[in-house]
Short mmCIF file of C-alpha atoms in Angstrom, two decimals:
data_model
loop_
_atom_site.label_atom_id
_atom_site.label_comp_id
_atom_site.label_asym_id
_atom_site.label_seq_id
_atom_site.Cartn_x
_atom_site.Cartn_y
_atom_site.Cartn_z
CA UNK A 3 82.23 107.56 47.63
CA UNK A 4 84.51 109.15 50.31
CA UNK A 5 83.07 112.42 51.67
CA UNK A 6 84.41 114.61 54.56
CA UNK A 7 82.09 114.42 57.63
CA UNK A 8 79.97 117.05 58.75
CA UNK A 9 82.08 119.23 61.34
CA UNK A 10 79.12 119.05 63.95
CA UNK A 11 79.86 115.06 63.72
CA UNK A 12 83.52 115.69 63.78
CA UNK A 13 83.29 117.62 66.93
CA UNK A 14 80.89 115.18 68.78
CA UNK A 15 83.38 112.45 68.30
CA UNK A 16 86.26 114.44 69.67
CA UNK A 17 84.19 115.42 72.53
CA UNK A 18 83.33 111.73 73.08
CA UNK A 19 86.79 110.78 73.44
CA UNK A 20 87.74 113.48 75.93
CA UNK A 21 84.23 113.15 77.97
CA UNK A 22 83.45 109.30 78.27
CA UNK A 23 81.84 109.24 81.53
CA UNK A 24 81.16 111.01 84.81
CA UNK A 25 84.33 110.21 86.23
CA UNK A 26 85.92 112.20 82.97
CA UNK A 27 83.85 115.18 83.83
CA UNK A 28 85.05 115.16 87.37
CA UNK A 29 88.76 114.72 86.35
CA UNK A 30 88.69 117.67 83.83
CA UNK A 31 86.62 119.94 86.07
CA UNK A 32 88.84 119.23 89.05
CA UNK A 33 92.41 119.68 87.10
CA UNK A 34 91.20 122.85 85.97
CA UNK A 35 90.46 123.99 89.72
CA UNK A 36 93.93 122.82 90.93
CA UNK A 37 95.45 124.54 87.97
CA UNK A 38 93.57 127.58 89.42
CA UNK A 39 95.48 127.16 92.55
CA UNK A 40 92.54 125.93 94.53
CA UNK A 41 92.99 124.93 98.16
CA UNK A 42 89.38 123.89 98.43
CA UNK A 43 87.31 121.87 96.02
CA UNK A 44 83.72 120.75 96.47
CA UNK A 45 82.12 118.19 94.01
CA UNK A 46 78.50 117.49 93.97
CA UNK A 47 77.09 114.65 92.05
CA UNK A 48 73.65 113.46 90.90
CA UNK A 49 74.66 110.29 89.08
CA UNK A 50 70.72 109.49 88.15
CA UNK A 51 70.20 113.16 86.59
CA UNK A 52 73.64 112.96 84.83
CA UNK A 53 74.83 116.11 87.00
CA UNK A 54 78.29 117.37 88.14
CA UNK A 55 78.88 120.50 89.86
CA UNK A 56 82.34 121.36 90.90
CA UNK A 57 82.97 124.76 93.05
CA UNK A 58 86.66 125.91 93.74
CA UNK A 59 88.38 128.84 95.39
CA UNK A 60 91.06 129.27 93.09
CA UNK A 61 91.71 132.29 91.07
CA UNK A 62 88.63 132.66 88.95
CA UNK A 63 88.03 134.12 85.57
CA UNK A 64 86.95 137.33 83.88
CA UNK A 65 83.96 137.74 81.81
CA UNK A 66 86.37 138.21 79.06
CA UNK A 67 87.39 134.94 79.79
CA UNK A 68 84.58 133.25 80.20
CA UNK A 69 83.74 134.05 76.92
CA UNK A 70 86.22 132.26 75.46
CA UNK A 71 86.60 129.54 78.19
CA UNK A 72 84.15 127.16 76.15
CA UNK A 73 85.03 127.47 72.43
CA UNK A 74 87.06 124.99 70.66
CA UNK A 75 91.07 124.79 71.76
CA UNK A 76 91.17 127.63 73.96
CA UNK A 77 93.20 127.75 76.84
CA UNK A 78 95.49 130.06 78.85
CA UNK A 79 97.97 127.42 78.96
CA UNK A 80 99.61 127.01 75.63
CA UNK A 81 100.43 129.68 73.07
CA UNK A 82 102.63 128.11 70.61
CA UNK A 83 104.26 125.02 69.37
CA UNK A 84 107.55 125.88 71.83
CA UNK A 85 104.86 125.79 74.65
CA UNK A 86 104.02 121.89 74.01
CA UNK A 87 107.53 121.35 75.31
CA UNK A 88 106.99 123.61 78.39
CA UNK A 89 103.88 122.29 80.11
CA UNK A 90 103.72 123.10 83.70
CA UNK A 91 99.78 122.50 84.37
CA UNK A 92 97.45 119.80 84.51
CA UNK A 93 95.35 120.67 81.76
CA UNK A 94 96.69 122.39 78.63
CA UNK A 95 94.63 120.83 75.46
CA UNK A 96 91.57 123.48 75.72
CA UNK A 97 89.27 120.74 74.89
CA UNK A 98 87.31 119.81 78.01
CA UNK A 99 85.14 122.78 78.42
CA UNK A 100 84.29 122.77 74.84
CA UNK A 101 83.47 118.92 74.81
CA UNK A 102 81.36 119.51 77.77
CA UNK A 103 79.25 122.42 75.90
CA UNK A 104 78.57 119.53 73.17
CA UNK A 105 77.68 117.01 75.41
CA UNK A 106 75.58 118.60 78.19
CA UNK A 107 74.13 121.74 79.58
CA UNK A 108 77.11 123.69 80.74
CA UNK A 109 77.29 126.79 82.93
CA UNK A 110 80.01 128.56 84.68
CA UNK A 111 79.60 130.89 87.62
CA UNK A 112 83.08 132.82 88.55
CA UNK A 113 85.01 135.73 90.01
CA UNK A 114 88.35 136.67 90.36
CA UNK A 115 89.55 138.02 93.93
CA UNK A 116 90.34 141.08 92.35
CA UNK A 117 86.69 142.28 91.08
CA UNK A 118 83.85 142.63 93.40
CA UNK A 119 81.19 140.88 91.43
CA UNK A 120 80.99 137.66 89.49
CA UNK A 121 79.61 136.47 86.24
CA UNK A 122 77.18 133.42 85.32
CA UNK A 123 77.45 132.27 81.96
CA UNK A 124 75.74 129.73 80.17
CA UNK A 125 76.54 128.00 76.91
CA UNK A 126 75.27 126.54 73.75
CA UNK A 127 76.34 123.50 71.96
CA UNK A 128 78.96 125.66 69.92
CA UNK A 129 80.54 126.73 73.09
CA UNK A 130 79.31 130.09 72.79
CA UNK A 131 78.35 132.40 75.55
CA UNK A 132 74.42 132.34 75.26
CA UNK A 133 73.21 133.73 78.82
CA UNK A 134 75.33 136.36 80.64
CA UNK A 135 74.68 137.94 84.30
CA UNK A 136 76.07 139.32 87.08
CA UNK A 137 75.76 137.21 90.17
CA UNK A 138 76.91 137.72 93.99
CA UNK A 139 79.55 134.50 94.64
CA UNK A 140 83.00 134.52 96.74
CA UNK A 141 86.24 134.29 94.54
CA UNK A 142 86.43 131.13 92.73
CA UNK A 143 84.55 129.11 90.09
CA UNK A 144 81.31 127.23 90.06
CA UNK A 145 80.75 124.93 87.01
CA UNK A 146 77.78 122.93 86.71
CA UNK A 147 77.28 120.06 83.95
CA UNK A 148 73.47 119.00 83.61
CA UNK A 149 72.06 116.42 81.26
CA UNK A 150 75.49 114.91 80.22
CA UNK A 151 74.95 112.63 77.11
CA UNK A 152 71.55 113.85 76.48
CA UNK A 153 71.94 114.21 72.81
CA UNK A 154 74.16 111.03 72.85
CA UNK A 155 71.71 108.20 74.32
CA UNK A 156 74.14 105.13 73.21
CA UNK A 157 76.74 106.41 75.48
CA UNK A 158 74.68 106.35 78.27
CA UNK A 159 73.31 103.01 77.77
CA UNK A 160 76.51 101.84 77.10
CA UNK A 161 78.08 103.17 80.45
CA UNK A 162 78.28 100.83 83.68
CA UNK A 163 75.71 101.41 86.47
CA UNK A 164 75.48 104.45 88.67
CA UNK A 165 77.13 102.66 91.30
CA UNK A 166 80.03 101.84 89.27
CA UNK A 167 80.30 105.12 87.80
CA UNK A 168 80.53 106.60 91.55
CA UNK A 169 83.45 104.07 92.23
CA UNK A 170 85.40 105.28 88.96
CA UNK A 171 84.39 109.00 90.49
CA UNK A 172 86.13 108.17 93.80
CA UNK A 173 89.17 106.68 92.14
CA UNK A 174 89.72 109.87 90.12
CA UNK A 175 89.43 111.88 93.30
CA UNK A 176 91.74 109.68 95.45
CA UNK A 177 94.28 109.51 92.73
CA UNK A 178 94.60 113.65 92.42
CA UNK A 179 93.60 113.97 95.82
CA UNK A 180 97.06 111.75 96.84
CA UNK A 181 99.07 114.09 94.48
CA UNK A 182 97.65 117.03 96.15
CA UNK A 183 97.60 116.99 99.74
CA UNK A 184 97.28 120.45 100.69
CA UNK A 185 93.72 120.72 99.19
CA UNK A 186 90.77 120.31 101.21
CA UNK A 187 88.15 117.75 99.45
CA UNK A 188 84.29 117.66 100.19
CA UNK A 189 82.26 115.34 97.81
CA UNK A 190 78.62 114.92 97.86
CA UNK A 191 75.95 112.57 96.61
CA UNK A 192 73.06 114.85 96.22
CA UNK A 193 72.55 116.58 99.15
CA UNK A 194 74.44 113.86 101.17
CA UNK A 195 78.44 114.09 102.43
CA UNK A 196 80.09 111.33 101.00
CA UNK A 197 83.83 112.02 101.06
CA UNK A 198 85.90 114.66 103.07
CA UNK A 199 89.23 114.92 103.06
CA UNK A 200 91.33 117.56 105.26
CA UNK A 201 94.18 119.30 103.85
CA UNK A 202 97.86 117.50 104.65
CA UNK A 203 101.31 118.94 104.68
CA UNK A 204 102.48 115.69 102.77
CA UNK A 205 100.93 112.41 101.32
CA UNK A 206 101.82 110.57 104.25
CA UNK A 207 99.11 112.21 106.50
CA UNK A 208 96.88 111.97 103.46
CA UNK A 209 97.18 108.06 102.54
CA UNK A 210 95.54 107.21 105.71
CA UNK A 211 92.66 109.13 104.59
CA UNK A 212 92.55 107.05 101.50
CA UNK A 213 93.01 103.41 102.30
CA UNK A 214 91.16 101.65 105.10
CA UNK A 215 93.42 100.29 107.87
CA UNK A 216 96.68 101.97 107.12
CA UNK A 217 98.03 104.11 109.98
CA UNK A 218 100.51 107.09 109.58
CA UNK A 219 102.90 105.18 111.91
CA UNK A 220 103.04 102.28 109.12
CA UNK A 221 103.91 104.75 106.70
CA UNK A 222 107.93 106.22 105.90
CA UNK A 223 108.44 109.23 103.52
CA UNK A 224 111.70 110.17 101.93
CA UNK A 225 112.47 113.42 99.43
CA UNK A 226 115.63 113.72 97.58
CA UNK A 227 116.58 116.35 95.26
CA UNK A 228 118.38 115.36 91.93
CA UNK A 229 120.58 118.28 90.32
CA UNK A 230 119.21 121.28 91.10
CA UNK A 231 116.69 120.95 93.84
CA UNK A 232 114.05 123.27 92.56
CA UNK A 233 114.02 121.30 89.00
CA UNK A 234 113.96 117.92 89.72
CA UNK A 235 113.23 115.78 93.00
CA UNK A 236 111.68 112.48 93.94
CA UNK A 237 109.21 111.72 96.80
CA UNK A 238 108.72 108.04 98.08
CA UNK A 239 106.04 107.26 100.52
CA UNK A 240 106.06 103.66 101.29
CA UNK A 241 104.52 101.13 103.88
CA UNK A 242 106.92 99.50 106.18
CA UNK A 243 106.79 95.72 105.08
CA UNK A 244 106.67 94.46 108.34
CA UNK A 245 103.44 96.49 109.10
CA UNK A 246 101.35 97.41 106.04
CA UNK A 247 101.05 95.28 102.83
CA UNK A 248 97.99 94.27 100.69
CA UNK A 249 96.68 91.79 98.67
CA UNK A 250 96.48 93.15 95.51
CA UNK A 251 99.15 96.05 93.89
CA UNK A 252 96.52 98.61 93.95
CA UNK A 253 98.20 100.98 95.59
CA UNK A 254 101.39 101.21 93.77
CA UNK A 255 101.36 104.50 92.27
CA UNK A 256 103.37 106.80 90.22
CA UNK A 257 102.91 110.25 89.69
CA UNK A 258 104.67 112.80 87.81
CA UNK A 259 104.00 116.44 88.50
CA UNK A 260 100.71 116.17 90.32
CA UNK A 261 98.93 113.51 88.06
CA UNK A 262 99.10 109.63 88.75
CA UNK A 263 99.99 108.46 85.41
CA UNK A 264 100.59 104.55 84.32
CA UNK A 265 104.27 103.42 84.12
CA UNK A 266 104.89 100.10 83.89
CA UNK A 267 108.44 99.98 83.91
CA UNK A 268 108.64 102.51 87.32
CA UNK A 269 105.78 100.15 88.84
CA UNK A 270 107.91 97.27 88.14
CA UNK A 271 110.83 99.06 89.91
CA UNK A 272 109.10 99.58 92.88
CA UNK A 273 107.81 96.33 93.44
CA UNK A 274 110.91 94.93 92.59
CA UNK A 275 112.43 96.78 95.47
CA UNK A 276 110.19 95.04 97.90
CA UNK A 277 111.15 91.37 96.80
CA UNK A 278 111.91 89.44 99.37
CA UNK A 279 110.71 91.73 101.92
CA UNK A 280 107.09 90.79 102.03
CA UNK A 281 104.80 87.48 102.48
CA UNK A 282 104.02 85.26 99.56
CA UNK A 283 101.13 86.93 97.51
CA UNK A 284 101.24 90.03 99.33
CA UNK A 285 102.09 93.71 97.74
CA UNK A 286 103.42 96.93 99.01
CA UNK A 287 101.67 100.15 99.38
CA UNK A 288 103.83 102.70 97.88
CA UNK A 289 103.55 105.99 96.13
CA UNK A 290 106.45 107.71 94.11
CA UNK A 291 105.97 111.52 92.80
CA UNK A 292 108.58 112.72 90.54
CA UNK A 293 108.58 116.60 90.16
CA UNK A 294 110.54 116.92 86.75
CA UNK A 295 111.43 119.32 83.94
CA UNK A 296 108.77 119.71 81.33
CA UNK A 297 111.33 119.27 78.87
CA UNK A 298 111.67 115.54 80.46
CA UNK A 299 107.95 114.20 79.61
CA UNK A 300 105.90 114.25 76.56
CA UNK A 301 102.07 114.08 77.64
CA UNK A 302 101.10 113.74 74.37
CA UNK A 303 100.46 109.86 74.56
CA UNK A 304 97.12 109.46 75.72
CA UNK A 305 93.84 111.64 75.60
CA UNK A 306 93.38 111.62 79.52
CA UNK A 307 97.15 112.11 80.03
CA UNK A 308 97.73 108.93 82.04
CA UNK A 309 100.53 107.70 80.04
CA UNK A 310 103.55 109.73 78.98
CA UNK A 311 106.95 109.18 77.61
CA UNK A 312 109.48 109.82 79.97
CA UNK A 313 113.05 110.76 79.06
CA UNK A 314 115.97 109.11 80.79
CA UNK A 315 113.94 106.31 82.10
CA UNK A 316 116.72 104.29 83.01
CA UNK A 317 118.23 107.15 85.32
CA UNK A 318 115.03 107.33 87.24
CA UNK A 319 114.53 103.31 87.87
CA UNK A 320 117.98 103.44 89.14
CA UNK A 321 117.58 106.63 91.64
CA UNK A 322 113.84 104.73 92.49
CA UNK A 323 115.78 101.75 93.66
CA UNK A 324 118.22 103.70 95.75
CA UNK A 325 115.38 105.60 97.23
CA UNK A 326 113.83 101.95 98.07
CA UNK A 327 116.71 100.98 99.60
CA UNK A 328 117.33 104.12 101.84
CA UNK A 329 113.96 104.31 103.09
CA UNK A 330 113.72 100.71 104.23
CA UNK A 331 116.28 100.94 106.50
CA UNK A 332 115.81 101.15 110.26
CA UNK A 333 117.55 104.59 110.60
CA UNK A 334 117.57 106.09 107.05
CA UNK A 335 117.81 109.23 108.18
CA UNK A 336 120.97 108.74 110.05
CA UNK A 337 122.63 107.15 107.17
CA UNK A 338 122.90 109.87 104.42
CA UNK A 339 123.45 108.87 101.09
CA UNK A 340 123.16 111.01 98.03
CA UNK A 341 120.88 109.67 95.54
CA UNK A 342 123.46 110.03 92.62
CA UNK A 343 125.80 108.07 94.64
CA UNK A 344 126.07 104.06 94.27
CA UNK A 345 124.92 102.34 97.77
CA UNK A 346 128.17 101.59 100.14
CA UNK A 347 127.12 98.18 101.63
CA UNK A 348 128.42 97.27 104.86
CA UNK A 349 131.01 94.51 104.70
CA UNK A 350 129.50 91.74 106.69
CA UNK A 351 130.90 88.24 107.30
CA UNK A 352 129.21 85.15 108.90
CA UNK A 353 130.91 82.02 109.43
CA UNK A 354 129.16 78.56 110.58
CA UNK A 355 131.60 75.95 112.07
CA UNK A 356 129.32 72.78 112.86
CA UNK A 357 126.41 73.67 114.66
CA UNK A 358 127.99 76.19 116.56
CA UNK A 359 127.35 79.89 116.08
CA UNK A 360 129.99 82.24 115.60
CA UNK A 361 129.77 85.79 113.82
CA UNK A 362 132.83 87.69 112.88
CA UNK A 363 132.41 91.10 111.44
CA UNK A 364 134.57 93.44 109.86
CA UNK A 365 133.87 97.37 109.65
CA UNK A 366 134.58 99.01 106.42
CA UNK A 367 136.45 102.18 106.59
CA UNK A 368 134.45 104.98 107.15
CA UNK A 369 131.50 103.02 108.59
CA UNK A 370 129.91 104.31 111.73
CA UNK A 371 129.82 102.12 114.61
CA UNK A 372 126.09 100.88 115.40
CA UNK A 373 124.92 101.84 118.30
CA UNK A 374 121.08 102.31 118.29
CA UNK A 375 120.53 98.68 120.15
CA UNK A 376 121.85 97.50 123.07
CA UNK A 377 121.63 93.69 123.89
CA UNK A 378 119.97 93.43 127.62
CA UNK A 379 119.32 89.64 127.77
CA UNK A 380 117.84 86.60 125.71
CA UNK A 381 114.07 85.52 126.46
CA UNK A 382 113.40 81.75 126.22
CA UNK A 383 116.63 81.31 123.74
CA UNK A 384 114.55 82.81 120.92
CA UNK A 385 114.44 86.44 121.26
CA UNK A 386 117.37 89.19 122.17
CA UNK A 387 115.77 91.79 124.32
CA UNK A 388 117.46 95.24 123.40
CA UNK A 389 117.49 98.63 124.70
CA UNK A 390 116.46 101.25 122.02
CA UNK A 391 116.62 105.12 122.65
CA UNK A 392 112.70 105.42 122.12
CA UNK A 393 112.03 102.01 124.41
CA UNK A 394 112.55 98.59 124.43
CA UNK A 395 112.71 96.08 121.38
CA UNK A 396 112.41 92.07 121.07
CA UNK A 397 114.53 90.72 117.88
CA UNK A 398 113.83 87.25 117.04
CA UNK A 399 117.37 85.86 116.69
CA UNK A 400 116.61 83.26 113.96
CA UNK A 401 115.12 85.49 111.51
CA UNK A 402 117.16 88.40 111.89
CA UNK A 403 120.20 86.07 111.39
CA UNK A 404 118.39 84.67 108.40
CA UNK A 405 118.26 88.20 107.24
CA UNK A 406 121.91 89.06 107.65
CA UNK A 407 122.83 85.79 105.94
CA UNK A 408 120.50 86.24 102.79
CA UNK A 409 121.95 89.57 102.08
CA UNK A 410 125.54 88.57 102.28
CA UNK A 411 124.78 85.41 99.86
CA UNK A 412 123.08 87.74 97.58
CA UNK A 413 125.93 89.89 97.21
CA UNK A 414 128.84 86.84 97.17
CA UNK A 415 127.02 83.78 95.96
CA UNK A 416 129.97 81.54 96.27
CA UNK A 417 130.35 77.76 95.47
CA UNK A 418 132.93 75.57 96.81
CA UNK A 419 134.44 72.29 95.52
CA UNK A 420 133.58 69.25 97.61
CA UNK A 421 136.18 66.78 98.38
CA UNK A 422 135.11 64.03 98.78
CA UNK A 423 132.02 64.82 96.85
CA UNK A 424 128.61 64.03 98.33
CA UNK A 425 126.56 61.05 97.27
CA UNK A 426 123.32 61.37 96.51
CA UNK A 427 120.78 58.48 95.77
CA UNK A 428 117.79 58.07 93.43
CA UNK A 429 117.55 61.91 92.21
CA UNK A 430 114.81 62.34 89.42
CA UNK A 431 116.08 63.92 86.37
CA UNK A 432 114.56 66.96 87.45
CA UNK A 433 116.54 67.39 90.63
CA UNK A 434 119.68 67.06 88.81
CA UNK A 435 118.67 69.66 86.56
CA UNK A 436 117.93 71.88 89.30
CA UNK A 437 120.92 71.43 91.17
CA UNK A 438 122.78 72.23 87.66
CA UNK A 439 120.98 75.11 87.05
CA UNK A 440 122.11 76.48 90.41
CA UNK A 441 125.54 76.35 89.49
CA UNK A 442 126.22 72.86 91.36
CA UNK A 443 128.64 70.37 89.80
CA UNK A 444 126.84 67.25 89.51
CA UNK A 445 127.97 63.88 87.98
CA UNK A 446 126.24 60.69 87.24
CA UNK A 447 128.18 58.10 90.02
CA UNK A 448 126.48 55.04 89.19
CA UNK A 449 122.91 53.52 88.62
CA UNK A 450 120.70 55.75 90.18
CA UNK A 451 123.91 57.50 92.16
CA UNK A 452 125.11 61.17 91.83
CA UNK A 453 128.13 62.76 93.03
CA UNK A 454 127.81 66.39 93.85
CA UNK A 455 131.14 68.06 93.51
CA UNK A 456 130.33 71.58 94.95
CA UNK A 457 128.09 73.39 97.35
CA UNK A 458 127.02 77.00 98.62
CA UNK A 459 129.95 77.98 100.68
CA UNK A 460 127.63 78.45 103.79
CA UNK A 461 126.55 74.98 103.56
CA UNK A 462 130.16 73.53 103.19
CA UNK A 463 130.81 72.61 106.68
CA UNK A 464 127.27 71.75 108.00
CA UNK A 465 126.52 68.29 109.22
CA UNK A 466 123.01 68.55 107.45
CA UNK A 467 124.42 69.35 104.17
CA UNK A 468 123.06 66.31 102.41
CA UNK A 469 119.62 67.32 103.51
CA UNK A 470 120.24 70.89 102.50
CA UNK A 471 121.43 69.75 98.94
CA UNK A 472 118.05 68.00 98.56
CA UNK A 473 116.22 70.88 99.61
CA UNK A 474 117.84 72.81 96.98
CA UNK A 475 117.19 70.33 94.39
CA UNK A 476 113.57 70.54 94.88
CA UNK A 477 112.82 73.44 92.83
CA UNK A 478 112.88 77.32 92.58
CA UNK A 479 115.23 79.95 91.07
CA UNK A 480 118.47 80.90 92.25
CA UNK A 481 116.80 83.49 94.77
CA UNK A 482 114.54 80.56 96.33
CA UNK A 483 117.56 78.77 96.81
CA UNK A 484 119.34 81.69 98.44
CA UNK A 485 116.65 81.97 100.66
CA UNK A 486 116.65 78.13 101.69
CA UNK A 487 120.38 78.45 102.13
CA UNK A 488 119.93 81.58 104.49
CA UNK A 489 117.10 79.98 106.81
CA UNK A 490 119.09 76.54 107.05
CA UNK A 491 122.50 78.18 107.71
CA UNK A 492 121.01 80.71 110.66
CA UNK A 493 121.20 80.34 114.26
CA UNK A 494 118.29 77.94 115.68
CA UNK A 495 115.78 79.11 118.02
CA UNK A 496 116.43 77.24 121.40
CA UNK A 497 120.53 78.06 120.80
CA UNK A 498 121.63 79.89 124.03
CA UNK A 499 123.86 83.21 123.10
CA UNK A 500 126.08 85.04 124.89
CA UNK A 501 125.64 89.00 125.47
CA UNK A 502 128.70 89.52 123.16
CA UNK A 503 127.05 87.31 120.55
CA UNK A 504 123.87 88.95 120.92
CA UNK A 505 125.02 92.33 120.40
CA UNK A 506 127.17 91.17 117.26
CA UNK A 507 124.00 90.10 115.56
CA UNK A 508 122.16 93.24 116.49
CA UNK A 509 124.80 95.26 115.01
CA UNK A 510 124.92 93.14 112.06
CA UNK A 511 121.23 92.88 111.50
CA UNK A 512 121.02 96.92 111.88
CA UNK A 513 123.44 97.31 108.80
CA UNK A 514 121.12 94.95 106.40
CA UNK A 515 119.55 96.88 103.43
CA UNK A 516 116.11 95.42 104.27
CA UNK A 517 116.16 94.67 108.39
CA UNK A 518 112.48 95.35 109.06
CA UNK A 519 111.56 91.57 107.81
CA UNK A 520 113.40 88.18 106.90
CA UNK A 521 113.15 87.07 103.56
CA UNK A 522 110.11 85.23 103.72
CA UNK A 523 108.22 88.06 104.84
CA UNK A 524 108.13 87.89 108.49
CA UNK A 525 108.49 90.88 110.89
CA UNK A 526 111.73 90.65 112.54
CA UNK A 527 111.57 92.65 115.73
CA UNK A 528 108.38 94.23 117.82
CA UNK A 529 109.13 97.71 119.19
CA UNK A 530 107.92 98.49 122.46
CA UNK A 531 107.99 102.39 122.54
CA UNK A 532 108.77 104.54 125.92
CA UNK A 533 105.64 106.45 125.33
CA UNK A 534 103.46 103.10 125.51
CA UNK A 535 104.96 102.14 128.40
CA UNK A 536 104.31 105.60 130.14
CA UNK A 537 100.77 105.11 129.25
CA UNK A 538 100.66 101.76 130.83
CA UNK A 539 101.93 102.24 133.72
CA UNK A 540 99.97 105.79 134.35
CA UNK A 541 103.15 107.91 134.43
CA UNK A 542 101.05 110.83 133.88
CA UNK A 543 98.72 110.54 136.79
CA UNK A 544 99.62 113.05 139.78
CA UNK A 545 98.68 111.17 142.94
CA UNK A 546 100.63 112.66 145.45
CA UNK A 547 104.41 113.14 146.48
CA UNK A 548 103.43 111.35 149.57
CA UNK A 549 103.09 108.38 147.67
CA UNK A 550 106.33 108.90 145.78
CA UNK A 551 104.79 109.68 142.72
CA UNK A 552 104.97 112.78 140.33
#
């Protein structure tokens, strides 16, 4: 017989969905603190006692609000159905404190800055105020959750070890701290300090506090407004691909209005933006934060609000790609580009004649002439020594030219007819199919003999074009073939260059979309800053004018 569940069972199951671990307790309480405008949050954990305390210096609550705070579905953030389309806070469902009252011993101390005294309220399992007394505390709120899951022993038994739960708590804190860099965080295990994060202006100063080995100098940030600057904006923080990357995609993060979310489409857009800029099996460090109008987001997809429905997803994918492209340039600030406009690429033409190196460049109308780097000399016929306004750069000529050619090939992949055809012997069927897959015309010419009647334009006049075709036949997609073509066509190390040729290559390379690394992910240049030179030569020492030093 079907019968309705007792109301206390219904509430207990619902509470178990909202609060399922120590990390969920921390998440819900910290989000409330951030909604209250806190700039300092202190979290204390006693994992073995199933106890959590969160203190903040936020707005605080009056006694009237404290009486209501832990009752079911009570919130100061939602009034009617229309408010669900205008959510501007991290918490809004009114479930967290009520769930905690059912699953633990819940106590709240709070004081608004406008009042001279605070209040302590302890709640029963129904979320009613069971004990009320005045207390002397600073403005803000202190919430203590004790004996979590005491009435639900099976939940305790099913949870991971204390160490794993603390790791999950750390993840929650790091995710929120990245989204709210202006907040100071202090976390303790019992009486022992565990995590300390100082307030920062932006995520660029915050991220090095969270990820070991990442330096602020390795990061670049860009903020772009879309439409009304107050309404929608895009913030992108990324690790420069020649300096900062990881073994796993664990720091490719997307946030919306102050909360990290799981949006596979935007995460894949971030990963795609770094394609052919990182070494094989390496992943970028990247943080995307969108500030959007509430009407563009539907948060009612997941109880933890980690998954959302985002309106105009295609629009934001396009603009994120453009922001990555702008951020990866050598001098993005000097190349203004509205987010709403399409990229206007530099027209670069490179031609190869036999084994000689010649570069011809066409300047597009309105394009600024490059002037950041000035070629000085060639070192070991391998590196170009260039003067930069901030110091000196060493640019590896082969991979710089490889980057130039690769982007030109990607923009204009062109196959030319071959007359006469190139004859290849003993190709396997897989090799023939691979060449045909790349668009080349390959015909059977005899027993185990094949005639190749088209070839990539950059390889057409090369003496080693037979070897190049065999290399292309060995596998890989079109992108792999384009990388191989660029690598084979680029000027070889050991080739002497005139000063004019060096300058032309530098000018071309600076205008590429991803000038920091070659298509294989290797760094292209080494920068020696003037400040480093000054430190090395001790130019800050004052020995005496008699020695000619100042």
